Short mmCIF file of C-alpha atoms and ligand atoms in Angstrom, two decimals:
data_model
loop_
_atom_site.label_atom_id
_atom_site.label_comp_id
_atom_site.label_asym_id
_atom_site.label_seq_id
_atom_site.Cartn_x
_atom_site.Cartn_y
_atom_site.Cartn_z
CA UNK A 1 172.60 -215.10 -146.69
CA UNK A 2 174.05 -213.17 -149.61
CA UNK A 3 175.90 -214.59 -152.62
CA UNK A 4 178.09 -212.80 -155.14
CA UNK A 5 177.00 -213.09 -158.73
CA UNK A 6 179.26 -212.11 -161.64
CA UNK A 7 177.62 -212.02 -165.02
CA UNK A 8 179.76 -212.10 -168.15
CA UNK A 9 178.44 -211.15 -171.58
CA UNK A 10 180.51 -210.05 -174.58
CA UNK A 11 183.66 -209.78 -172.44
CA UNK A 12 181.91 -207.43 -170.05
CA UNK A 13 181.44 -208.28 -166.42
CA UNK A 14 178.73 -207.12 -164.08
CA UNK A 15 178.75 -207.96 -160.36
CA UNK A 16 175.92 -207.91 -157.90
CA UNK A 17 174.90 -209.30 -154.56
CA UNK A 18 171.95 -211.64 -154.50
CA UNK A 19 169.83 -213.15 -151.78
CA UNK A 20 170.79 -216.81 -151.47
CA UNK A 21 168.00 -219.10 -152.73
CA UNK A 22 166.98 -216.74 -155.58
CA UNK A 23 166.21 -218.22 -158.97
CA UNK A 24 168.94 -217.36 -161.48
CA UNK A 25 166.53 -216.64 -164.35
CA UNK A 26 164.49 -214.24 -162.19
CA UNK A 27 167.63 -212.37 -161.17
CA UNK A 28 168.91 -212.11 -164.75
CA UNK A 29 165.55 -210.81 -165.95
CA UNK A 30 165.44 -208.30 -163.13
CA UNK A 31 168.84 -207.04 -164.24
CA UNK A 32 167.51 -206.70 -167.81
CA UNK A 33 169.46 -209.52 -169.39
CA UNK A 34 167.52 -211.06 -172.25
CA UNK A 35 167.33 -214.83 -171.91
CA UNK A 36 165.34 -216.97 -174.33
CA UNK A 37 162.68 -218.91 -172.44
CA UNK A 38 160.32 -220.47 -174.97
CA UNK A 39 158.87 -222.87 -172.38
CA UNK A 40 158.30 -220.06 -169.92
CA UNK A 41 160.81 -221.42 -167.39
CA UNK A 42 159.41 -224.92 -167.05
CA UNK A 43 162.78 -226.54 -167.68
CA UNK A 44 161.79 -228.35 -170.86
CA UNK A 45 163.00 -226.29 -173.83
CA UNK A 46 166.67 -226.06 -172.90
CA UNK A 47 166.98 -222.61 -174.46
CA UNK A 48 167.86 -220.71 -171.27
CA UNK A 49 171.23 -222.46 -171.12
CA UNK A 50 174.02 -220.48 -169.48
CA UNK A 51 177.38 -221.42 -168.04
CA UNK A 52 177.60 -221.41 -164.25
CA UNK A 53 181.11 -221.73 -162.79
CA UNK A 54 182.20 -223.47 -166.00
CA UNK A 55 179.30 -225.93 -166.12
CA UNK A 56 176.31 -225.72 -168.47
CA UNK A 57 173.06 -225.09 -166.60
CA UNK A 58 169.48 -224.04 -167.26
CA UNK A 59 168.98 -220.59 -165.77
CA UNK A 60 165.32 -221.31 -165.00
CA UNK A 61 166.25 -224.36 -162.94
CA UNK A 62 169.22 -222.88 -161.11
CA UNK A 63 169.00 -221.75 -157.52
CA UNK A 64 171.69 -219.32 -156.46
CA UNK A 65 173.17 -221.11 -153.46
CA UNK A 66 176.83 -220.12 -153.82
CA UNK A 67 178.95 -217.43 -155.41
CA UNK A 68 178.65 -217.77 -159.16
CA UNK A 69 180.24 -216.68 -162.39
CA UNK A 70 177.46 -216.81 -164.97
CA UNK A 71 178.43 -216.59 -168.62
CA UNK A 72 175.74 -215.62 -171.13
CA UNK A 73 175.77 -216.36 -174.81
CA UNK A 74 176.19 -213.35 -177.02
CA UNK A 75 172.95 -212.33 -178.64
CA UNK A 76 172.96 -212.27 -182.40
CA UNK A 77 170.82 -209.92 -184.38
CA UNK A 78 167.65 -211.43 -185.81
CA UNK A 79 166.41 -210.46 -189.23
CA UNK A 80 162.89 -209.13 -188.85
CA UNK A 81 160.57 -209.14 -191.81
CA UNK A 82 159.26 -205.64 -192.41
CA UNK A 83 158.02 -205.49 -195.96
CA UNK A 84 154.78 -206.76 -197.36
CA UNK A 85 152.67 -206.47 -200.48
CA UNK A 86 152.24 -202.91 -201.51
CA UNK A 87 148.74 -201.55 -201.86
CA UNK A 88 147.54 -198.17 -202.91
CA UNK A 89 145.21 -196.98 -200.18
CA UNK A 90 142.98 -194.00 -199.63
CA UNK A 91 144.72 -191.09 -197.89
CA UNK A 92 143.08 -188.86 -195.31
CA UNK A 93 145.92 -186.38 -195.36
CA UNK A 94 144.87 -185.11 -191.93
CA UNK A 95 148.06 -185.68 -189.97
CA UNK A 96 151.62 -185.01 -191.05
CA UNK A 97 153.11 -187.95 -189.13
CA UNK A 98 151.40 -191.26 -188.44
CA UNK A 99 152.77 -194.58 -187.32
CA UNK A 100 151.64 -198.20 -187.68
CA UNK A 101 152.68 -201.15 -185.51
CA UNK A 102 152.44 -204.86 -186.02
CA UNK A 103 152.86 -206.53 -182.64
CA UNK A 104 153.85 -210.14 -183.20
CA UNK A 105 154.41 -212.73 -180.51
CA UNK A 106 158.10 -212.74 -181.45
CA UNK A 107 158.77 -209.39 -183.09
CA UNK A 108 157.36 -205.88 -183.26
CA UNK A 109 157.63 -203.75 -186.38
CA UNK A 110 156.80 -200.05 -186.61
CA UNK A 111 156.40 -197.86 -189.70
CA UNK A 112 156.56 -194.08 -189.54
CA UNK A 113 154.82 -192.43 -192.47
CA UNK A 114 154.04 -189.03 -193.87
CA UNK A 115 150.27 -188.95 -193.41
CA UNK A 116 149.81 -186.41 -196.21
CA UNK A 117 151.73 -188.18 -198.97
CA UNK A 118 151.61 -191.73 -197.62
CA UNK A 119 155.40 -191.96 -197.96
CA UNK A 120 157.17 -194.40 -195.66
CA UNK A 121 159.75 -192.34 -193.75
CA UNK A 122 161.40 -195.02 -191.67
CA UNK A 123 160.78 -198.42 -190.18
CA UNK A 124 161.91 -199.74 -186.85
CA UNK A 125 161.73 -203.10 -185.16
CA UNK A 126 162.43 -204.93 -181.97
CA UNK A 127 162.00 -208.36 -180.45
CA UNK A 128 158.88 -208.56 -178.31
CA UNK A 129 160.22 -208.19 -174.74
CA UNK A 130 157.45 -210.49 -173.49
CA UNK A 131 159.44 -213.31 -175.09
CA UNK A 132 161.19 -213.64 -171.76
CA UNK A 133 157.93 -215.16 -170.51
CA UNK A 134 157.55 -217.83 -173.18
CA UNK A 135 157.76 -218.15 -176.96
CA UNK A 136 154.10 -218.84 -177.58
CA UNK A 137 150.92 -217.00 -176.70
CA UNK A 138 149.74 -219.70 -174.30
CA UNK A 139 152.79 -219.26 -172.02
CA UNK A 140 152.23 -215.48 -172.04
CA UNK A 141 148.54 -215.89 -171.24
CA UNK A 142 149.39 -218.26 -168.42
CA UNK A 143 151.95 -215.84 -167.04
CA UNK A 144 149.40 -213.03 -167.23
CA UNK A 145 146.76 -215.06 -165.42
CA UNK A 146 148.93 -216.58 -162.73
CA UNK A 147 151.55 -213.90 -162.17
CA UNK A 148 151.44 -210.40 -163.56
CA UNK A 149 149.45 -209.21 -166.59
CA UNK A 150 150.30 -205.60 -165.77
CA UNK A 151 154.00 -206.33 -166.13
CA UNK A 152 153.41 -207.68 -169.65
CA UNK A 153 151.28 -204.64 -170.50
CA UNK A 154 153.95 -202.23 -169.31
CA UNK A 155 156.62 -204.12 -171.22
CA UNK A 156 154.84 -203.85 -174.53
CA UNK A 157 153.83 -200.20 -174.02
CA UNK A 158 157.44 -199.42 -173.09
CA UNK A 159 158.77 -201.03 -176.26
CA UNK A 160 156.20 -199.29 -178.46
CA UNK A 161 157.20 -195.96 -176.94
CA UNK A 162 160.89 -196.72 -177.49
CA UNK A 163 160.13 -197.50 -181.13
CA UNK A 164 158.10 -194.30 -181.49
CA UNK A 165 161.04 -192.33 -180.07
CA UNK A 166 163.55 -194.16 -182.27
CA UNK A 167 161.50 -193.57 -185.43
CA UNK A 168 160.92 -189.89 -184.57
CA UNK A 169 164.61 -189.38 -183.84
CA UNK A 170 165.70 -190.95 -187.09
CA UNK A 171 163.68 -188.44 -189.13
CA UNK A 172 164.49 -185.58 -186.77
CA UNK A 173 161.02 -184.85 -185.44
CA UNK A 174 159.64 -184.85 -181.90
CA UNK A 175 157.73 -187.95 -180.82
CA UNK A 176 154.79 -185.69 -179.97
CA UNK A 177 154.47 -184.81 -183.64
CA UNK A 178 153.25 -188.33 -184.36
CA UNK A 179 149.53 -187.69 -184.14
CA UNK A 180 148.09 -191.09 -184.90
CA UNK A 181 149.12 -194.68 -184.33
CA UNK A 182 147.40 -197.79 -185.64
CA UNK A 183 148.08 -201.24 -184.22
CA UNK A 184 147.53 -204.85 -185.25
CA UNK A 185 148.42 -207.96 -183.31
CA UNK A 186 147.02 -211.34 -182.43
CA UNK A 187 144.27 -211.50 -179.82
CA UNK A 188 146.64 -212.25 -176.95
CA UNK A 189 148.93 -209.31 -177.83
CA UNK A 190 145.82 -207.15 -178.31
CA UNK A 191 144.34 -208.01 -174.91
CA UNK A 192 147.64 -207.77 -173.07
CA UNK A 193 148.32 -204.35 -174.60
CA UNK A 194 144.93 -203.04 -173.57
CA UNK A 195 145.00 -204.60 -170.11
CA UNK A 196 142.01 -206.82 -170.97
CA UNK A 197 141.63 -210.09 -169.07
CA UNK A 198 143.04 -212.88 -171.26
CA UNK A 199 141.33 -215.77 -169.47
CA UNK A 200 138.56 -216.05 -172.08
CA UNK A 201 141.15 -216.86 -174.75
CA UNK A 202 142.08 -220.16 -173.13
CA UNK A 203 138.73 -221.15 -171.67
CA UNK A 204 135.93 -222.64 -173.79
CA UNK A 205 134.54 -221.34 -176.09
CA UNK A 206 137.95 -219.60 -176.56
CA UNK A 207 136.71 -216.20 -177.60
CA UNK A 208 138.21 -212.75 -177.17
CA UNK A 209 136.72 -210.55 -174.49
CA UNK A 210 136.77 -207.63 -176.91
CA UNK A 211 136.16 -208.05 -180.65
CA UNK A 212 135.55 -204.48 -181.65
CA UNK A 213 138.07 -202.05 -183.03
CA UNK A 214 139.26 -199.76 -180.26
CA UNK A 215 140.08 -196.08 -180.59
CA UNK A 216 141.67 -194.39 -177.61
CA UNK A 217 143.77 -191.42 -176.61
CA UNK A 218 147.49 -191.97 -177.10
CA UNK A 219 148.03 -190.95 -173.49
CA UNK A 220 146.27 -194.12 -172.31
CA UNK A 221 149.09 -196.25 -173.74
CA UNK A 222 151.98 -193.82 -173.54
CA UNK A 223 151.56 -191.49 -170.60
CA UNK A 224 154.30 -189.15 -171.87
CA UNK A 225 152.38 -188.56 -175.06
CA UNK A 226 149.92 -185.75 -174.44
CA UNK A 227 147.98 -185.73 -177.68
CA UNK A 228 147.09 -188.11 -180.44
CA UNK A 229 144.92 -191.09 -181.16
CA UNK A 230 145.50 -194.85 -181.28
CA UNK A 231 143.46 -197.09 -183.58
CA UNK A 232 143.50 -200.79 -182.82
CA UNK A 233 142.01 -203.04 -185.47
CA UNK A 234 139.24 -205.51 -184.53
CA UNK A 235 139.50 -209.23 -183.78
CA UNK A 236 137.57 -212.02 -185.49
CA UNK A 237 137.75 -214.84 -182.93
CA UNK A 238 139.78 -216.32 -180.08
CA UNK A 239 142.94 -216.84 -182.08
CA UNK A 240 142.10 -214.93 -185.23
CA UNK A 241 143.08 -211.43 -184.30
CA UNK A 242 143.63 -207.94 -185.62
CA UNK A 243 146.77 -209.12 -187.43
CA UNK A 244 144.67 -211.38 -189.64
CA UNK A 245 142.27 -208.47 -190.20
CA UNK A 246 145.31 -206.42 -191.27
CA UNK A 247 146.12 -209.12 -193.86
CA UNK A 248 142.52 -209.00 -195.12
CA UNK A 249 142.71 -205.22 -195.49
CA UNK A 250 146.04 -205.40 -197.35
CA UNK A 251 144.88 -208.12 -199.75
CA UNK A 252 141.47 -206.49 -200.32
CA UNK A 253 140.19 -209.95 -199.58
CA UNK A 254 136.52 -209.15 -200.17
CA UNK A 255 137.32 -208.07 -203.72
CA UNK A 256 139.23 -211.20 -204.74
CA UNK A 257 137.71 -213.00 -207.67
CA UNK A 258 139.80 -216.14 -207.21
CA UNK A 259 139.12 -218.64 -204.45
CA UNK A 260 142.02 -217.73 -202.18
CA UNK A 261 143.60 -219.32 -199.15
CA UNK A 262 145.51 -216.96 -196.87
CA UNK A 263 147.86 -218.65 -194.40
CA UNK A 264 149.81 -216.86 -191.70
CA UNK A 265 152.08 -219.32 -189.96
CA UNK A 266 153.56 -218.02 -186.75
CA UNK A 267 153.30 -219.47 -183.29
CA UNK A 268 149.73 -220.13 -184.36
CA UNK A 269 148.50 -220.76 -187.86
CA UNK A 270 145.67 -218.50 -188.94
CA UNK A 271 143.89 -219.13 -192.19
CA UNK A 272 141.17 -217.52 -194.23
CA UNK A 273 139.57 -219.16 -197.26
CA UNK A 274 137.20 -217.41 -199.63
CA UNK A 275 136.79 -214.63 -202.14
CA UNK A 276 134.45 -211.68 -202.76
CA UNK A 277 131.42 -213.84 -202.01
CA UNK A 278 132.27 -215.40 -198.66
CA UNK A 279 135.19 -215.71 -196.27
CA UNK A 280 135.79 -218.22 -193.47
CA UNK A 281 138.65 -218.01 -190.97
CA UNK A 282 140.08 -220.56 -188.58
CA UNK A 283 143.12 -220.92 -186.37
CA UNK A 284 145.23 -223.98 -185.71
CA UNK A 285 147.54 -224.69 -182.83
CA UNK A 286 150.56 -225.03 -185.09
CA UNK A 287 152.89 -224.42 -182.16
CA UNK A 288 156.17 -222.59 -182.28
CA UNK A 289 158.23 -225.40 -183.91
CA UNK A 290 158.84 -223.29 -187.01
CA UNK A 291 160.08 -220.45 -184.83
CA UNK A 292 162.77 -222.77 -183.49
CA UNK A 293 161.12 -223.48 -180.13
CA UNK A 294 160.87 -227.02 -178.74
CA UNK A 295 163.39 -228.14 -181.37
CA UNK A 296 166.69 -229.43 -180.04
CA UNK A 297 168.90 -227.42 -182.39
CA UNK A 298 166.22 -224.86 -183.26
CA UNK A 299 167.08 -221.17 -183.26
CA UNK A 300 165.85 -217.89 -184.66
CA UNK A 301 166.77 -216.82 -188.18
CA UNK A 302 170.05 -215.21 -187.23
CA UNK A 303 173.77 -215.65 -187.90
CA UNK A 304 174.73 -219.30 -187.65
CA UNK A 305 171.26 -220.65 -188.45
CA UNK A 306 170.84 -223.08 -191.31
CA UNK A 307 168.02 -221.51 -193.28
CA UNK A 308 168.04 -223.64 -196.40
CA UNK A 309 168.70 -227.32 -197.14
CA UNK A 310 168.37 -229.21 -200.38
CA UNK A 311 169.31 -232.50 -201.93
CA UNK A 312 172.03 -232.46 -204.58
CA UNK A 313 173.22 -235.75 -206.05
CA UNK A 314 171.63 -237.64 -203.19
CA UNK A 315 173.47 -235.55 -200.57
CA UNK A 316 172.27 -232.73 -198.34
CA UNK A 317 173.62 -229.28 -199.08
CA UNK A 318 172.82 -226.43 -196.72
CA UNK A 319 173.19 -222.69 -196.32
CA UNK A 320 174.17 -220.95 -193.08
CA UNK A 321 173.03 -217.35 -192.45
CA UNK A 322 176.12 -215.14 -192.35
CA UNK A 323 178.35 -218.08 -193.37
CA UNK A 324 180.65 -219.77 -190.90
CA UNK A 325 179.84 -222.55 -188.47
CA UNK A 326 176.28 -223.86 -188.32
CA UNK A 327 174.83 -223.50 -184.83
CA UNK A 328 171.30 -224.76 -185.43
CA UNK A 329 168.44 -224.30 -187.85
CA UNK A 330 165.64 -221.79 -188.09
CA UNK A 331 162.09 -222.59 -189.23
CA UNK A 332 162.75 -222.58 -192.96
CA UNK A 333 165.87 -224.74 -192.50
CA UNK A 334 163.94 -227.17 -190.33
CA UNK A 335 161.20 -227.48 -192.93
CA UNK A 336 163.74 -228.02 -195.72
CA UNK A 337 165.68 -230.54 -193.67
CA UNK A 338 162.63 -232.69 -192.98
CA UNK A 339 161.58 -232.49 -196.64
CA UNK A 340 165.11 -233.39 -197.77
CA UNK A 341 165.35 -236.34 -195.39
CA UNK A 342 162.05 -237.60 -196.77
CA UNK A 343 163.48 -237.29 -200.26
CA UNK A 344 166.57 -239.34 -199.48
CA UNK A 345 164.61 -241.90 -197.46
CA UNK A 346 166.09 -241.00 -194.06
CA UNK A 347 162.56 -240.39 -192.77
CA UNK A 348 159.74 -242.74 -193.65
CA UNK A 349 156.07 -241.93 -194.30
CA UNK A 350 155.19 -242.36 -190.64
CA UNK A 351 157.86 -239.86 -189.61
CA UNK A 352 160.34 -242.40 -188.25
CA UNK A 353 164.01 -241.56 -188.52
CA UNK A 354 165.43 -244.60 -190.27
CA UNK A 355 168.89 -244.63 -188.75
CA UNK A 356 168.66 -244.10 -185.05
CA UNK A 357 167.30 -241.42 -182.77
CA UNK A 358 168.87 -238.48 -184.52
CA UNK A 359 170.17 -237.32 -187.88
CA UNK A 360 173.36 -235.31 -187.76
CA UNK A 361 174.27 -232.95 -190.60
CA UNK A 362 177.77 -233.86 -191.70
CA UNK A 363 180.65 -231.72 -190.43
CA UNK A 364 178.42 -229.90 -187.94
CA UNK A 365 177.15 -230.23 -184.39
CA UNK A 366 173.64 -229.71 -185.69
CA UNK A 367 171.22 -232.60 -185.60
CA UNK A 368 167.55 -233.42 -185.88
CA UNK A 369 165.99 -235.69 -183.27
CA UNK A 370 163.06 -238.04 -183.56
CA UNK A 371 161.17 -235.74 -181.20
CA UNK A 372 161.88 -232.79 -183.52
CA UNK A 373 160.34 -234.70 -186.43
CA UNK A 374 157.26 -235.35 -184.29
CA UNK A 375 157.00 -231.62 -183.49
CA UNK A 376 157.10 -230.84 -187.21
CA UNK A 377 154.43 -233.46 -187.85
CA UNK A 378 152.16 -231.91 -185.20
CA UNK A 379 152.61 -228.44 -186.67
CA UNK A 380 152.11 -229.46 -190.27
CA UNK A 381 149.11 -231.66 -189.44
CA UNK A 382 147.44 -228.74 -187.66
CA UNK A 383 147.83 -226.55 -190.75
CA UNK A 384 146.80 -229.27 -193.17
CA UNK A 385 143.74 -230.20 -191.11
CA UNK A 386 142.73 -226.54 -191.13
CA UNK A 387 143.01 -226.41 -194.93
CA UNK A 388 141.00 -229.62 -195.36
CA UNK A 389 138.22 -228.52 -193.04
CA UNK A 390 137.98 -224.97 -194.37
CA UNK A 391 137.56 -226.23 -197.94
CA UNK A 392 134.95 -228.71 -196.77
CA UNK A 393 133.06 -225.98 -194.94
CA UNK A 394 133.04 -223.70 -197.96
CA UNK A 395 131.97 -226.64 -200.10
CA UNK A 396 134.82 -227.01 -202.60
CA UNK A 397 137.58 -229.52 -203.22
CA UNK A 398 141.17 -228.50 -202.47
CA UNK A 399 142.07 -228.39 -206.15
CA UNK A 400 139.56 -225.55 -206.58
CA UNK A 401 141.73 -223.22 -204.48
CA UNK A 402 143.14 -220.87 -207.11
CA UNK A 403 145.61 -218.84 -205.04
CA UNK A 404 147.53 -219.35 -201.81
CA UNK A 405 148.86 -216.28 -200.01
CA UNK A 406 151.57 -216.95 -197.45
CA UNK A 407 151.83 -214.12 -194.95
CA UNK A 408 154.33 -213.53 -192.16
CA UNK A 409 158.03 -214.12 -191.70
CA UNK A 410 158.02 -217.89 -191.89
CA UNK A 411 155.77 -217.86 -194.93
CA UNK A 412 158.16 -215.41 -196.53
CA UNK A 413 161.38 -217.33 -195.95
CA UNK A 414 160.21 -220.91 -196.27
CA UNK A 415 160.52 -222.92 -199.46
CA UNK A 416 156.95 -223.62 -200.64
CA UNK A 417 158.11 -226.85 -202.25
CA UNK A 418 159.27 -228.19 -198.88
CA UNK A 419 155.95 -227.22 -197.30
CA UNK A 420 154.20 -229.22 -200.02
CA UNK A 421 156.63 -232.16 -199.86
CA UNK A 422 155.91 -232.71 -196.19
CA UNK A 423 152.17 -232.35 -196.89
CA UNK A 424 151.61 -229.17 -194.88
CA UNK A 425 150.14 -227.58 -198.00
CA UNK A 426 148.55 -229.87 -200.62
CA UNK A 427 151.04 -230.40 -203.42
CA UNK A 428 148.47 -229.60 -206.10
CA UNK A 429 148.65 -225.98 -204.87
CA UNK A 430 152.43 -225.61 -205.24
CA UNK A 431 152.40 -223.35 -208.29
CA UNK A 432 149.60 -221.21 -206.86
CA UNK A 433 151.57 -220.10 -203.78
CA UNK A 434 152.62 -216.47 -203.42
CA UNK A 435 154.47 -214.91 -200.46
CA UNK A 436 152.94 -211.60 -199.38
CA UNK A 437 155.41 -210.70 -196.59
CA UNK A 438 154.23 -208.76 -193.60
CA UNK A 439 150.71 -208.20 -194.88
CA UNK A 440 149.42 -207.55 -191.35
CA UNK A 441 151.82 -204.60 -191.11
CA UNK A 442 150.67 -203.35 -194.51
CA UNK A 443 147.08 -203.42 -193.28
CA UNK A 444 148.08 -201.46 -190.17
CA UNK A 445 149.82 -198.88 -192.38
CA UNK A 446 146.72 -198.40 -194.51
CA UNK A 447 144.58 -197.90 -191.40
CA UNK A 448 147.03 -195.34 -190.01
CA UNK A 449 146.80 -193.35 -193.22
CA UNK A 450 143.05 -193.40 -193.54
CA UNK A 451 139.90 -193.51 -191.48
CA UNK A 452 138.15 -195.11 -194.47
CA UNK A 453 140.58 -198.05 -194.36
CA UNK A 454 140.08 -198.34 -190.62
CA UNK A 455 136.30 -198.50 -191.14
CA UNK A 456 136.89 -201.04 -193.92
CA UNK A 457 138.80 -203.24 -191.44
CA UNK A 458 135.71 -203.30 -189.21
CA UNK A 459 133.52 -204.43 -192.09
CA UNK A 460 135.97 -207.14 -193.12
CA UNK A 461 136.18 -208.46 -189.55
CA UNK A 462 132.43 -208.52 -189.05
CA UNK A 463 131.77 -210.19 -192.40
CA UNK A 464 134.32 -212.97 -191.95
CA UNK A 465 132.83 -216.17 -190.58
CA UNK A 466 134.75 -218.22 -188.07
CA UNK A 467 135.15 -221.98 -188.03
CA UNK A 468 136.04 -223.45 -184.65
CA UNK A 469 138.02 -226.51 -185.72
CA UNK A 470 138.09 -228.14 -182.29
CA UNK A 471 134.29 -228.23 -182.21
CA UNK A 472 134.09 -230.31 -185.39
CA UNK A 473 133.61 -234.03 -184.78
CA UNK A 474 135.86 -234.93 -187.72
CA UNK A 475 138.72 -232.67 -186.60
CA UNK A 476 140.59 -235.36 -184.67
CA UNK A 477 140.38 -237.85 -187.56
CA UNK A 478 141.53 -235.33 -190.15
CA UNK A 479 144.35 -234.19 -187.86
CA UNK A 480 145.57 -237.75 -187.26
CA UNK A 481 145.41 -238.51 -190.99
CA UNK A 482 147.45 -235.40 -191.67
CA UNK A 483 150.27 -236.46 -189.33
CA UNK A 484 151.83 -238.81 -191.82
CA UNK A 485 153.94 -237.69 -194.72
CA UNK A 486 151.40 -238.31 -197.44
CA UNK A 487 151.76 -240.74 -200.28
CA UNK A 488 150.30 -238.22 -202.71
CA UNK A 489 153.75 -236.64 -202.78
CA UNK A 490 155.67 -239.80 -203.65
CA UNK A 491 156.04 -238.88 -207.30
CA UNK A 492 157.83 -235.67 -206.29
CA UNK A 493 160.26 -237.28 -203.84
S1 FES B 1 164.33 -224.71 -170.03
FE1 FES B 1 164.56 -222.88 -169.05
S2 FES B 1 163.21 -221.63 -170.06
FE2 FES B 1 162.88 -223.50 -171.04
#
């Protein structure tokens, strides 16, 4: 049997005939509608909400069994972090046009540069199209294993090619003139891009199948591109990938005199502690809470998101991106909100909301649930446990950390004080925190401009030790201890 489906988005209608019994989400994806599905279609995140014949419904849980009018929410533009610390690198000067990509789980950023002068000509970005198969790397890996890894590979290659074309067009050159591309990304993005089996990433001992830097002909990734080379930076461990190596390149980590902690909080939290003498990396399952997933009113950092909250005269004051009505909060807003509620005593040290199951921000439909607070506690405890165990492994106390680099979008937008108030980062480090933006992208840029930098990335990766937190007997205890909102911060609240 056939049903009529009418899809409405931004006052435009599109009609099609659909086999009765089809899943609505599958059909919408097939027709190239972008639907947020952080939980990968398991019916738990609530983010794939659409309106079906006037009623709210989850697209992933809806079977098309009648004629339907499906109304989609309008997509807002997301701000994507493109800039990072600026480093003077060595220039090969071999190619006139080179491009660097940072493939994140959520976003992809590309930088087109003049390979002779090192000048940045243009930068382009896009959401990662694989987002349709889950917000976090685990959902993507599961989709790749159980359903179709090739589909994910084609998606990412397609988007990279679109970005190459877009960048070339904007500076009025042919895409073919881009002779070299360098790429960083986490291990899952790395393996999916290269068509490498991702099973090893989620099976003990959780290691990548390929660690080494990979150099290949551009044609292997983009069949239209006849000439050119792609450099993909190496991985360090299962969830410490080429993006972390990019950060190490950009910060010249092996030359740092000060004991430095680098934290990249995304859907995972990667950390490196050390200096010129020794470096140890670890990854924590921080989860995508700070990217707005699994949070009732969570959303990306786009128009309508509360991105900043603070306490003024005992009351909460907040800022909405783009002004207007608050629709939810993004990661930095969520972090601030929890820190502010701790300050005014609406959340206690154990994480309990003091006045019922949710806290509603006045004059809005935006609220924080008890479950949301628990998600934040899990994320922050994972990061904090990583910091505690890394310092122990390197044999210093936390107060001996002299510098904290926060990399990545969340690290860039979040208020460090809030991160310290909730105990994610030890409060004694507050005045040592410095945001370094998209350092992974900066590392990729350096490696696109120079073979020497690319070789340097290999040395940094091979000389960085890895600490597998889950294998440590004390991990569970440290993690559980880190769940509470620590008393050490009381004097600041
Ligand atoms: S509830 Fe449908 S994708 Fe999460």
